[in-house]
Structures are given as C-alpha cells and as structure tokens.
Short mmCIF file of C-alpha atoms in Angstrom, two decimals:
data_model
loop_
_atom_site.label_atom_id
_atom_site.label_comp_id
_atom_site.label_asym_id
_atom_site.label_seq_id
_atom_site.Cartn_x
_atom_site.Cartn_y
_atom_site.Cartn_z
CA UNK A 2 -3.88 16.17 6.88
CA UNK A 3 -0.69 16.62 4.88
CA UNK A 4 2.20 14.13 4.82
CA UNK A 5 4.36 15.85 7.48
CA UNK A 6 1.31 15.95 9.79
CA UNK A 7 0.77 12.23 9.14
CA UNK A 8 4.37 11.48 10.09
CA UNK A 9 3.93 13.47 13.31
CA UNK A 10 0.70 11.57 14.07
CA UNK A 11 2.40 8.22 13.43
CA UNK A 12 4.99 9.08 16.06
CA UNK A 13 2.39 9.88 18.77
CA UNK A 14 2.87 7.60 21.76
CA UNK A 15 -0.19 8.69 23.74
CA UNK A 16 -2.76 5.93 24.20
CA UNK A 17 -5.53 8.48 23.65
CA UNK A 18 -4.12 9.75 20.32
CA UNK A 19 -6.11 8.84 17.20
CA UNK A 20 -4.76 5.87 15.22
CA UNK A 21 -3.19 7.37 12.12
CA UNK A 22 -2.61 5.59 8.81
CA UNK A 23 -2.42 6.36 5.11
CA UNK A 24 -4.08 4.23 2.47
CA UNK A 25 -3.92 4.81 -1.26
CA UNK A 26 -6.05 2.78 -3.67
CA UNK A 27 -6.62 2.55 -7.43
CA UNK A 28 -2.88 2.55 -8.12
CA UNK A 29 -2.58 6.08 -6.76
CA UNK A 30 1.04 5.38 -5.88
CA UNK A 31 1.84 5.72 -9.57
CA UNK A 32 -1.08 7.45 -11.26
CA UNK A 33 -2.16 10.41 -9.14
CA UNK A 34 -0.68 13.26 -11.17
CA UNK A 35 0.74 16.47 -9.79
CA UNK A 36 1.22 18.78 -12.76
CA UNK A 37 3.61 21.07 -10.85
CA UNK A 38 6.08 18.18 -10.70
CA UNK A 39 5.98 17.12 -14.33
CA UNK A 40 3.06 14.74 -13.93
CA UNK A 41 4.61 12.71 -11.11
CA UNK A 42 2.18 11.91 -8.32
CA UNK A 43 2.71 13.10 -4.75
CA UNK A 44 3.86 9.62 -3.72
CA UNK A 45 6.48 9.39 -6.50
CA UNK A 46 9.44 10.03 -4.13
CA UNK A 47 8.25 7.12 -1.98
CA UNK A 48 7.88 4.92 -5.05
CA UNK A 49 11.36 5.86 -6.30
CA UNK A 50 12.83 4.99 -2.89
CA UNK A 51 10.91 1.70 -2.80
CA UNK A 52 12.06 0.79 -6.31
CA UNK A 53 15.68 1.57 -5.53
CA UNK A 54 15.74 -0.29 -2.19
CA UNK A 55 13.85 -3.40 -3.34
CA UNK A 56 15.12 -3.66 -6.94
CA UNK A 57 18.32 -1.57 -7.36
CA UNK A 58 18.77 -2.74 -10.96
CA UNK A 59 15.13 -2.14 -11.96
CA UNK A 60 14.65 0.66 -14.50
CA UNK A 61 12.94 3.72 -13.01
CA UNK A 62 10.56 3.78 -15.99
CA UNK A 63 8.66 0.82 -14.51
CA UNK A 64 6.26 1.90 -11.73
CA UNK A 65 6.65 -1.35 -9.78
CA UNK A 66 9.46 -3.49 -8.37
CA UNK A 67 10.83 -6.01 -10.87
CA UNK A 68 10.30 -8.86 -8.39
CA UNK A 69 6.55 -8.16 -8.37
CA UNK A 70 6.20 -8.90 -12.09
CA UNK A 71 8.38 -12.00 -11.73
CA UNK A 72 6.22 -13.30 -8.86
CA UNK A 73 2.90 -13.07 -10.71
CA UNK A 74 4.14 -13.47 -14.29
CA UNK A 75 2.89 -10.06 -15.48
CA UNK A 76 2.84 -6.38 -14.58
CA UNK A 77 0.87 -5.68 -11.40
CA UNK A 78 -2.59 -4.26 -12.11
CA UNK A 79 -2.21 -1.71 -9.32
CA UNK A 80 0.51 -0.30 -7.09
CA UNK A 81 -0.90 0.99 -3.81
CA UNK A 82 0.57 2.19 -0.54
CA UNK A 83 -0.43 1.63 3.07
CA UNK A 84 1.42 3.28 5.95
CA UNK A 85 0.55 2.71 9.58
CA UNK A 86 1.76 1.75 13.03
CA UNK A 87 1.32 -1.35 15.16
CA UNK A 88 -2.03 0.10 16.29
CA UNK A 89 -3.34 0.39 12.69
CA UNK A 90 -5.59 -2.37 11.40
CA UNK A 91 -7.07 -3.22 8.01
CA UNK A 92 -10.65 -4.43 8.00
CA UNK A 93 -11.61 -7.86 6.70
CA UNK A 94 -12.14 -7.56 2.97
CA UNK A 95 -11.94 -9.41 -0.32
CA UNK A 96 -9.64 -8.44 -3.16
CA UNK A 97 -10.44 -9.43 -6.71
CA UNK A 98 -6.82 -9.60 -7.84
CA UNK A 99 -3.44 -10.70 -6.59
CA UNK A 100 -1.68 -8.94 -3.73
CA UNK A 101 2.02 -8.68 -3.00
CA UNK A 102 3.18 -6.84 0.10
CA UNK A 103 6.53 -5.32 0.91
CA UNK A 104 6.92 -4.43 4.57
CA UNK A 105 9.54 -1.69 4.73
CA UNK A 106 9.81 -1.56 8.52
CA UNK A 107 8.15 -3.49 11.32
CA UNK A 108 5.68 -6.32 10.80
CA UNK A 109 2.20 -6.84 9.38
CA UNK A 110 0.09 -9.89 10.16
CA UNK A 111 -2.37 -11.23 7.59
CA UNK A 112 -5.25 -13.64 8.02
CA UNK A 113 -5.94 -15.24 4.66
CA UNK A 114 -8.99 -17.41 4.12
CA UNK A 115 -9.48 -19.87 1.25
CA UNK A 116 -12.21 -19.11 -1.32
CA UNK A 117 -14.19 -22.09 0.00
CA UNK A 118 -14.82 -20.12 3.22
CA UNK A 119 -16.26 -17.09 1.41
CA UNK A 120 -19.84 -18.08 2.15
CA UNK A 121 -19.15 -17.39 5.85
CA UNK A 122 -18.38 -13.74 5.09
CA UNK A 123 -20.89 -11.08 4.14
CA UNK A 124 -20.26 -9.01 1.03
CA UNK A 125 -19.92 -5.24 1.30
CA UNK A 126 -23.26 -3.66 2.07
CA UNK A 127 -24.82 -6.91 3.30
CA UNK A 128 -25.83 -7.49 6.94
#
C-alpha cells in the first residue's frame, strides 16, 4: 500500500473496512534513504512539517524537534512515526528507551505501567 492509498483507507467510514495504520520503527522517519531525493527518506516531508509546526525556530539539520532533546536532556535515540484513526490500537509492549509523543490531530490514550508490575506481563515470545 502506498501513502495515498493509506490516506484513502484512513478516511473509510465503513464499519467493515480494515483498520488502517502506518507504523515506522528503527528511526525510519529520519534514516530510511531514498537516493532519488538526495538521500532523504520517504517520510522526510512529514518530518519537515512536524519540525516546522512544533519547533519553528529549530534548525532543519536536526532530525527531531528541539523540545524533545530538552525534555530528555539529549538527542532522541530514534524518531519514529505512527499514523492511525480512532479505531487503530497499539498492542501492549515494553520499550527499552524513553518515549515522547506528539499528537498532531485527535487523541491517543496510553496505559503506562510501572516497572514493578512487569512480572505480571509476559515477554515477547512467552506464553
């Protein structure tokens, strides 16, 4: 599915339509190269728009919003993207590094558990 098809799928209102979403991991928002565009990844226009709207004074040479580095005291280890609708859900998982989220439109609800509750959850691949 290409990006225009994803946008069309996100606008489907039928209750029987598949739930569409886009998820990019491993800092693909900034590192997935597209040589035809001078090495900029396919999500670079989205990143540029995000950087301009969330940190207008941030230099474009930095692949993350300035406020993100200020919040955690260093450059983010990864810059990922997730696009979905109110029907889209993320599965319960554990991240091994900090997370900062910028909701561009709509809402996203998070359930965050303290590390002391980790023994109640099974690790990936466990029953």
